[in-house]
PDB file of C-alpha atoms in Angstrom:
ATOM      1  CA  MET A   3     -32.528 -11.858  55.493  1.00 52.00           C
ATOM      2  CA  LYS A   4     -32.445  -8.011  55.240  1.00 52.00           C
ATOM      3  CA  ARG A   5     -33.910  -6.587  52.194  1.00 55.00           C
ATOM      4  CA  PRO A   6     -32.254  -3.847  50.343  1.00 55.00           C
ATOM      5  CA  THR A   7     -33.566  -0.338  51.246  1.00 58.00           C
ATOM      6  CA  LYS A   8     -34.709   1.848  48.478  1.00 54.00           C
ATOM      7  CA  GLN A   9     -31.567   3.924  48.975  1.00 57.00           C
ATOM      8  CA  GLN A  10     -29.510   0.903  48.348  1.00 53.00           C
ATOM      9  CA  GLY A  11     -31.499   0.087  45.192  1.00 54.00           C
ATOM     10  CA  ALA A  12     -31.052   3.506  43.963  1.00 55.00           C
ATOM     11  CA  ALA A  13     -27.283   3.383  44.662  1.00 55.00           C
ATOM     12  CA  LEU A  14     -27.014   0.108  42.628  1.00 53.00           C
ATOM     13  CA  LEU A  15     -28.924   1.358  39.802  1.00 53.00           C
ATOM     14  CA  THR A  16     -26.705   4.604  39.762  1.00 54.00           C
ATOM     15  CA  LEU A  17     -23.592   2.370  39.761  1.00 52.00           C
ATOM     16  CA  LEU A  18     -25.132   0.242  36.842  1.00 53.00           C
ATOM     17  CA  LEU A  19     -25.979   3.325  34.864  1.00 48.00           C
ATOM     18  CA  VAL A  20     -22.146   4.670  35.431  1.00 46.00           C
ATOM     19  CA  ALA A  21     -20.949   1.358  34.168  1.00 50.00           C
ATOM     20  CA  ILE A  22     -23.242   1.403  31.186  1.00 50.00           C
ATOM     21  CA  ILE A  23     -22.372   4.801  30.240  1.00 47.00           C
ATOM     22  CA  ALA A  24     -18.567   4.156  30.700  1.00 47.00           C
ATOM     23  CA  THR A  25     -18.757   1.042  28.454  1.00 48.00           C
ATOM     24  CA  ALA A  26     -20.751   3.038  25.767  1.00 43.00           C
ATOM     25  CA  ALA A  27     -18.102   5.729  25.944  1.00 43.00           C
ATOM     26  CA  VAL A  28     -15.161   3.294  25.349  1.00 42.00           C
ATOM     27  CA  LEU A  29     -17.226   1.864  22.446  1.00 37.00           C
ATOM     28  CA  LEU A  30     -18.086   5.013  20.837  1.00 39.00           C
ATOM     29  CA  SER A  31     -14.469   6.113  21.126  1.00 46.00           C
ATOM     30  CA  ALA A  32     -13.269   2.873  19.549  1.00 40.00           C
ATOM     31  CA  PHE A  33     -15.907   3.343  16.861  1.00 44.00           C
ATOM     32  CA  SER A  34     -14.820   6.965  16.184  1.00 48.00           C
ATOM     33  CA  VAL A  35     -10.999   5.870  15.930  1.00 46.00           C
ATOM     34  CA  ASN A  36     -11.836   2.913  13.631  1.00 71.00           C
ATOM     35  CA  SER A  37     -13.963   5.380  11.497  1.00 79.00           C
ATOM     36  CA  VAL A  38     -10.999   7.726  11.190  1.00 76.00           C
ATOM     37  CA  VAL A  39      -8.791   4.922  10.230  1.00 75.00           C
ATOM     38  CA  ARG A  40     -11.106   3.444   7.627  1.00 83.00           C
ATOM     39  CA  ALA A  41     -11.694   7.014   6.065  1.00 87.00           C
ATOM     40  CA  ARG A  42      -7.976   7.409   5.848  1.00 84.00           C
ATOM     41  CA  GLU A  43      -7.603   4.025   4.244  1.00 88.00           C
ATOM     42  CA  GLN A  44     -10.349   4.869   1.680  1.00 90.00           C
ATOM     43  CA  ARG A  45      -8.654   8.023   0.894  1.00 92.00           C
ATOM     44  CA  THR A  46      -5.294   6.390   0.463  1.00 92.00           C
ATOM     45  CA  TYR A  47      -6.720   3.528  -1.866  1.00 92.00           C
ATOM     46  CA  ALA A  48      -8.210   6.134  -3.868  1.00 93.00           C
ATOM     47  CA  LEU A  49      -4.775   7.901  -4.060  1.00 95.00           C
ATOM     48  CA  LEU A  50      -3.111   4.513  -4.978  1.00 95.00           C
ATOM     49  CA  ALA A  51      -5.688   3.691  -7.765  1.00 95.00           C
ATOM     50  CA  GLN A  52      -5.169   7.310  -8.998  1.00 96.00           C
ATOM     51  CA  ALA A  53      -1.316   6.734  -9.146  1.00 96.00           C
ATOM     52  CA  SER A  54      -1.731   3.484 -11.014  1.00 97.00           C
ATOM     53  CA  GLU A  55      -3.851   5.194 -13.543  1.00 97.00           C
ATOM     54  CA  ALA A  56      -1.275   7.961 -13.738  1.00 97.00           C
ATOM     55  CA  LEU A  57       1.606   5.681 -14.302  1.00 98.00           C
ATOM     56  CA  ILE A  58      -0.254   4.066 -17.111  1.00 97.00           C
ATOM     57  CA  GLY A  59      -1.162   7.477 -18.577  1.00 97.00           C
ATOM     58  CA  PHE A  60       2.731   8.328 -18.325  1.00 98.00           C
ATOM     59  CA  ALA A  61       3.532   5.275 -20.251  1.00 98.00           C
ATOM     60  CA  ALA A  62       1.152   5.815 -22.970  1.00 97.00           C
ATOM     61  CA  THR A  63       2.695   9.227 -23.557  1.00 97.00           C
ATOM     62  CA  HIS A  64       6.402   8.389 -22.914  1.00 97.00           C
ATOM     63  CA  GLY A  65       6.558   4.837 -24.147  1.00 97.00           C
ATOM     64  CA  ARG A  66       7.736   3.606 -20.688  1.00 97.00           C
ATOM     65  CA  LEU A  67       6.994   3.799 -17.071  1.00 98.00           C
ATOM     66  CA  PRO A  68       8.849   6.403 -14.911  1.00 97.00           C
ATOM     67  CA  ARG A  69      11.871   5.794 -12.676  1.00 96.00           C
ATOM     68  CA  PRO A  70      11.364   6.262  -9.016  1.00 96.00           C
ATOM     69  CA  SER A  71      12.019   9.615  -7.260  1.00 91.00           C
ATOM     70  CA  SER A  72      15.253   9.745  -5.361  1.00 74.00           C
ATOM     71  CA  GLY A  73      13.534  11.452  -2.493  1.00 63.00           C
ATOM     72  CA  ALA A  74      12.981  10.011   0.922  1.00 56.00           C
ATOM     73  CA  ALA A  75       9.617   9.141   2.661  1.00 49.00           C
ATOM     74  CA  ALA A  76       9.312  11.944   4.969  1.00 48.00           C
ATOM     75  CA  PRO A  77       6.895  14.794   4.296  1.00 48.00           C
ATOM     76  CA  GLY A  78       8.720  17.573   2.229  1.00 48.00           C
ATOM     77  CA  ALA A  79      11.467  15.196   1.139  1.00 52.00           C
ATOM     78  CA  GLY A  80      12.322  14.825  -2.551  1.00 62.00           C
ATOM     79  CA  ASP A  81      11.253  17.055  -5.493  1.00 78.00           C
ATOM     80  CA  GLY A  82       8.768  14.744  -6.678  1.00 91.00           C
ATOM     81  CA  HIS A  83      10.563  14.216 -10.152  1.00 93.00           C
ATOM     82  CA  GLU A  84      11.907  10.676 -11.555  1.00 94.00           C
ATOM     83  CA  ARG A  85      15.657  10.378 -11.187  1.00 91.00           C
ATOM     84  CA  ALA A  86      17.534  11.616 -14.038  1.00 90.00           C
ATOM     85  CA  THR A  87      19.726   8.589 -14.453  1.00 91.00           C
ATOM     86  CA  PRO A  88      18.462   5.249 -15.645  1.00 92.00           C
ATOM     87  CA  CYS A  89      17.559   2.539 -13.195  1.00 94.00           C
ATOM     88  CA  VAL A  90      18.915  -0.787 -14.260  1.00 93.00           C
ATOM     89  CA  THR A  91      18.598  -2.983 -11.006  1.00 96.00           C
ATOM     90  CA  ASP A  92      15.589  -3.718  -8.882  1.00 96.00           C
ATOM     91  CA  GLU A  93      17.358  -1.739  -6.275  1.00 94.00           C
ATOM     92  CA  ASP A  94      17.725   1.251  -8.525  1.00 93.00           C
ATOM     93  CA  CYS A  95      14.243   1.054  -9.543  1.00 96.00           C
ATOM     94  CA  THR A  96      12.708   1.002  -6.056  1.00 95.00           C
ATOM     95  CA  GLY A  97      12.194   4.326  -4.342  1.00 94.00           C
ATOM     96  CA  MET A  98       9.563   7.016  -4.104  1.00 94.00           C
ATOM     97  CA  LEU A  99       6.615   7.647  -6.554  1.00 96.00           C
ATOM     98  CA  PRO A 100       7.564  10.573  -8.650  1.00 96.00           C
ATOM     99  CA  TRP A 101       4.406  12.460  -7.656  1.00 96.00           C
ATOM    100  CA  LEU A 102       4.982  15.771  -9.417  1.00 95.00           C
ATOM    101  CA  ASP A 103       5.677  14.100 -12.787  1.00 96.00           C
ATOM    102  CA  LEU A 104       2.412  12.274 -12.469  1.00 97.00           C
ATOM    103  CA  GLY A 105       0.258  15.308 -11.213  1.00 96.00           C
ATOM    104  CA  LEU A 106      -0.529  13.666  -7.913  1.00 96.00           C
ATOM    105  CA  PRO A 107      -0.581  14.718  -4.376  1.00 93.00           C
ATOM    106  CA  ALA A 108       2.634  14.351  -2.422  1.00 90.00           C
ATOM    107  CA  ASP A 109       1.444  12.453   0.486  1.00 92.00           C
ATOM    108  CA  ASP A 110      -0.984   9.740   1.465  1.00 93.00           C
ATOM    109  CA  SER A 111      -3.433  10.224   4.299  1.00 90.00           C
ATOM    110  CA  TRP A 112      -0.898   9.648   6.972  1.00 90.00           C
ATOM    111  CA  GLY A 113       1.436  12.440   5.398  1.00 90.00           C
ATOM    112  CA  HIS A 114       3.818   9.777   4.126  1.00 90.00           C
ATOM    113  CA  ARG A 115       5.260   9.721   0.625  1.00 92.00           C
ATOM    114  CA  LEU A 116       4.287   6.798  -1.612  1.00 94.00           C
ATOM    115  CA  ARG A 117       6.865   4.104  -2.481  1.00 95.00           C
ATOM    116  CA  TYR A 118       7.198   2.822  -5.700  1.00 96.00           C
ATOM    117  CA  SER A 119       8.848  -0.213  -7.277  1.00 97.00           C
ATOM    118  CA  VAL A 120       9.110  -0.927 -11.095  1.00 98.00           C
ATOM    119  CA  THR A 121      10.686  -3.575 -13.166  1.00 98.00           C
ATOM    120  CA  PRO A 122      13.798  -2.056 -14.836  1.00 97.00           C
ATOM    121  CA  ALA A 123      12.947  -3.271 -18.499  1.00 97.00           C
ATOM    122  CA  PHE A 124       9.689  -1.055 -18.156  1.00 98.00           C
ATOM    123  CA  THR A 125      11.556   2.074 -17.679  1.00 97.00           C
ATOM    124  CA  ALA A 126      13.346   2.272 -21.019  1.00 95.00           C
ATOM    125  CA  ALA A 127      11.739   3.259 -24.290  1.00 95.00           C
ATOM    126  CA  PRO A 128      10.822   1.570 -26.506  1.00 94.00           C
ATOM    127  CA  LEU A 129       9.496  -0.997 -24.507  1.00 94.00           C
ATOM    128  CA  ALA A 130      10.423  -4.374 -25.901  1.00 90.00           C
ATOM    129  CA  ARG A 131       7.025  -6.135 -25.456  1.00 91.00           C
ATOM    130  CA  THR A 132       8.429  -9.647 -26.803  1.00 92.00           C
ATOM    131  CA  ALA A 133      11.212  -9.540 -24.387  1.00 94.00           C
ATOM    132  CA  ALA A 134      10.302  -7.682 -21.240  1.00 96.00           C
ATOM    133  CA  ILE A 135       9.409  -9.609 -18.035  1.00 97.00           C
ATOM    134  CA  ALA A 136       7.168  -7.982 -15.373  1.00 98.00           C
ATOM    135  CA  THR A 137       8.873  -9.130 -12.081  1.00 98.00           C
ATOM    136  CA  ARG A 138       6.957  -7.541  -9.274  1.00 98.00           C
ATOM    137  CA  ARG A 139       5.295  -9.941  -7.033  1.00 98.00           C
ATOM    138  CA  VAL A 140       2.647  -9.622  -4.144  1.00 98.00           C
ATOM    139  CA  LEU A 141       2.072 -12.109  -1.461  1.00 97.00           C
ATOM    140  CA  SER A 142      -0.440 -12.593   1.494  1.00 96.00           C
ATOM    141  CA  ARG A 143      -0.925 -15.028   4.267  1.00 96.00           C
ATOM    142  CA  ASP A 144      -3.339 -17.937   4.572  1.00 94.00           C
ATOM    143  CA  ALA A 145      -5.217 -18.727   8.103  1.00 89.00           C
ATOM    144  CA  SER A 146      -2.257 -20.635   9.157  1.00 93.00           C
ATOM    145  CA  GLY A 147       0.238 -17.789   8.326  1.00 93.00           C
ATOM    146  CA  LYS A 148       1.686 -19.363   5.354  1.00 96.00           C
ATOM    147  CA  PRO A 149       2.664 -16.987   2.481  1.00 96.00           C
ATOM    148  CA  PHE A 150       0.920 -17.387  -0.888  1.00 97.00           C
ATOM    149  CA  PHE A 151       0.943 -15.343  -4.114  1.00 97.00           C
ATOM    150  CA  VAL A 152      -1.733 -12.819  -4.704  1.00 96.00           C
ATOM    151  CA  VAL A 153       0.038 -11.443  -7.912  1.00 97.00           C
ATOM    152  CA  GLY A 154       2.688 -13.410  -9.763  1.00 97.00           C
ATOM    153  CA  GLN A 155       4.137 -16.846  -8.946  1.00 96.00           C
ATOM    154  CA  ASP A 156       7.411 -18.505  -8.207  1.00 95.00           C
ATOM    155  CA  MET A 157       8.794 -17.650 -11.493  1.00 96.00           C
ATOM    156  CA  CYS A 158       7.959 -14.535 -13.769  1.00 97.00           C
ATOM    157  CA  SER A 159       8.520 -15.274 -17.508  1.00 97.00           C
ATOM    158  CA  LEU A 160       7.142 -13.949 -21.044  1.00 96.00           C
ATOM    159  CA  ALA A 161       4.360 -16.891 -20.559  1.00 95.00           C
ATOM    160  CA  ALA A 162       3.515 -16.079 -17.084  1.00 97.00           C
ATOM    161  CA  GLN A 163       3.987 -12.534 -16.367  1.00 97.00           C
ATOM    162  CA  CYS A 164       4.128 -10.821 -12.840  1.00 98.00           C
ATOM    163  CA  ALA A 165       3.383  -7.082 -12.344  1.00 98.00           C
ATOM    164  CA  PRO A 166       5.399  -4.416 -14.030  1.00 98.00           C
ATOM    165  CA  ALA A 167       5.124  -1.884 -10.961  1.00 98.00           C
ATOM    166  CA  VAL A 168       3.971  -1.715  -7.460  1.00 98.00           C
ATOM    167  CA  ILE A 169       2.863   1.476  -5.379  1.00 97.00           C
ATOM    168  CA  LEU A 170       2.990   1.018  -1.550  1.00 96.00           C
ATOM    169  CA  SER A 171       1.622   3.222   1.310  1.00 95.00           C
ATOM    170  CA  ARG A 172       3.084   2.430   4.627  1.00 90.00           C
ATOM    171  CA  GLY A 173      -0.068   3.105   6.343  1.00 89.00           C
ATOM    172  CA  GLY A 174      -0.399   4.930   9.715  1.00 81.00           C
ATOM    173  CA  SER A 175       2.065   2.977  11.919  1.00 72.00           C
ATOM    174  CA  ASP A 176       5.359   1.375  11.717  1.00 65.00           C
ATOM    175  CA  THR A 177       5.072  -1.346  14.341  1.00 66.00           C
ATOM    176  CA  PRO A 178       8.342  -2.448  15.840  1.00 68.00           C
ATOM    177  CA  GLY A 179       8.885  -6.166  15.131  1.00 72.00           C
ATOM    178  CA  SER A 180       6.393  -6.269  12.332  1.00 88.00           C
ATOM    179  CA  GLN A 181       8.191  -8.872  10.002  1.00 93.00           C
ATOM    180  CA  ASP A 182       5.852  -7.819   7.017  1.00 94.00           C
ATOM    181  CA  GLU A 183       6.075  -4.082   7.430  1.00 94.00           C
ATOM    182  CA  ALA A 184       9.684  -4.191   7.782  1.00 93.00           C
ATOM    183  CA  GLY A 185       9.832  -6.401   4.688  1.00 94.00           C
ATOM    184  CA  ASN A 186       7.867  -3.870   2.599  1.00 95.00           C
ATOM    185  CA  LEU A 187      10.224  -1.245   3.390  1.00 92.00           C
ATOM    186  CA  LEU A 188      13.189  -3.135   2.185  1.00 93.00           C
ATOM    187  CA  ALA A 189      11.476  -5.057  -0.601  1.00 95.00           C
ATOM    188  CA  ASN A 190      12.440  -4.358  -4.244  1.00 95.00           C
ATOM    189  CA  ALA A 191      10.609  -7.212  -5.984  1.00 96.00           C
ATOM    190  CA  ASP A 192       8.406  -9.055  -3.406  1.00 97.00           C
ATOM    191  CA  PHE A 193       5.804  -7.403  -1.449  1.00 98.00           C
ATOM    192  CA  MET A 194       3.354  -8.167   1.193  1.00 97.00           C
ATOM    193  CA  GLN A 195      -0.414  -7.291   1.134  1.00 95.00           C
ATOM    194  CA  ARG A 196      -2.616  -8.416   4.206  1.00 94.00           C
ATOM    195  CA  PRO A 197      -5.656  -7.213   5.933  1.00 91.00           C
ATOM    196  CA  ARG A 198      -5.124  -4.557   8.561  1.00 88.00           C
ATOM    197  CA  SER A 199      -4.245  -6.273  12.087  1.00 88.00           C
ATOM    198  CA  SER A 200      -3.180  -4.763  15.273  1.00 86.00           C
ATOM    199  CA  GLU A 201      -2.085  -7.996  16.611  1.00 88.00           C
ATOM    200  CA  THR A 202       1.721  -8.151  17.243  1.00 88.00           C
ATOM    201  CA  ASN A 203       1.557 -11.863  17.631  1.00 89.00           C
ATOM    202  CA  ALA A 204      -0.088 -12.505  14.416  1.00 89.00           C
ATOM    203  CA  PRO A 205       1.985 -14.372  11.717  1.00 93.00           C
ATOM    204  CA  GLY A 206       4.331 -11.428  10.120  1.00 93.00           C
ATOM    205  CA  GLY A 207       3.357  -9.148  12.847  1.00 92.00           C
ATOM    206  CA  ALA A 208       0.797  -6.254  12.903  1.00 92.00           C
ATOM    207  CA  PHE A 209       0.098  -4.805   9.645  1.00 93.00           C
ATOM    208  CA  ASP A 210      -1.460  -1.715   8.073  1.00 92.00           C
ATOM    209  CA  ASP A 211       0.353  -1.197   4.739  1.00 94.00           C
ATOM    210  CA  LEU A 212      -1.661  -0.598   1.716  1.00 95.00           C
ATOM    211  CA  LEU A 213      -0.600  -1.271  -2.021  1.00 95.00           C
ATOM    212  CA  VAL A 214      -1.666  -1.736  -5.553  1.00 96.00           C
ATOM    213  CA  THR A 215       0.005  -2.964  -8.759  1.00 97.00           C
ATOM    214  CA  VAL A 216      -0.031  -1.579 -12.241  1.00 97.00           C
ATOM    215  CA  PRO A 217      -1.878  -4.401 -14.408  1.00 97.00           C
ATOM    216  CA  LEU A 218       0.382  -5.457 -17.253  1.00 97.00           C
ATOM    217  CA  HIS A 219      -2.662  -6.029 -19.649  1.00 96.00           C
ATOM    218  CA  THR A 220      -4.103  -2.535 -19.027  1.00 97.00           C
ATOM    219  CA  LEU A 221      -0.713  -1.080 -19.386  1.00 97.00           C
ATOM    220  CA  TYR A 222      -0.019  -2.558 -22.864  1.00 97.00           C
ATOM    221  CA  GLN A 223      -3.705  -1.968 -23.921  1.00 97.00           C
ATOM    222  CA  ARG A 224      -3.335   1.735 -23.220  1.00 97.00           C
ATOM    223  CA  MET A 225       0.132   1.939 -24.637  1.00 97.00           C
ATOM    224  CA  ALA A 226      -0.974   0.301 -27.811  1.00 96.00           C
ATOM    225  CA  ALA A 227      -3.931   2.533 -28.211  1.00 96.00           C
ATOM    226  CA  ALA A 228      -1.629   5.427 -27.853  1.00 96.00           C
ATOM    227  CA  LYS A 229       0.863   4.103 -30.404  1.00 96.00           C
ATOM    228  CA  THR A 230       3.729   4.062 -27.878  1.00 96.00           C
ATOM    229  CA  LEU A 231       4.039   0.240 -27.792  1.00 94.00           C
ATOM    230  CA  PRO A 232       6.107  -1.283 -30.746  1.00 88.00           C
TER     231      PRO A 232
END
């Protein structure tokens, strides 16, 4: 058998080094992209938490949660103020976050307006604590894809309250065919919250929406301390 010459060995080593460098470049590129996505997610989650706190502060001052803004989700759309007319249905009480009234930035880390859905009974002052039922629910999916409740349950009631409001970021992409992302854009009571996934064949489709709720106990506690809760 003919042994490889030194030149052949050097050529094989060069090819191996090229392959290693190319693989490293791909991995570094993927790591860089993931780092940017994670940073944007972290900034948006911080904004969502800030929005939840601002909504509670608004209620502590005004005795109610604000109505949604009537503006669209596109950058520069809407005036950032809550709509002037009362919202009495779930559809009316779902729209964009009134960011200007809350003293918040207009957009999330991807340049999108935050969506906001609030239980109608919580937008009227004085808030009737003994009668108001928080109706916003959040679901996720188990390993088999079956939905389960993260916030709330089958029936929201005075004895088993759900959430008074939900704030939603649509993330960085709108994946065609994503059942769960499309559902969140149309939802006015039940919202989906899942770990980020780029798998279009995953149950519910690819997903990168982010959301938080306004906790009812904290809302009542802060309103009571401010003496705006009867």
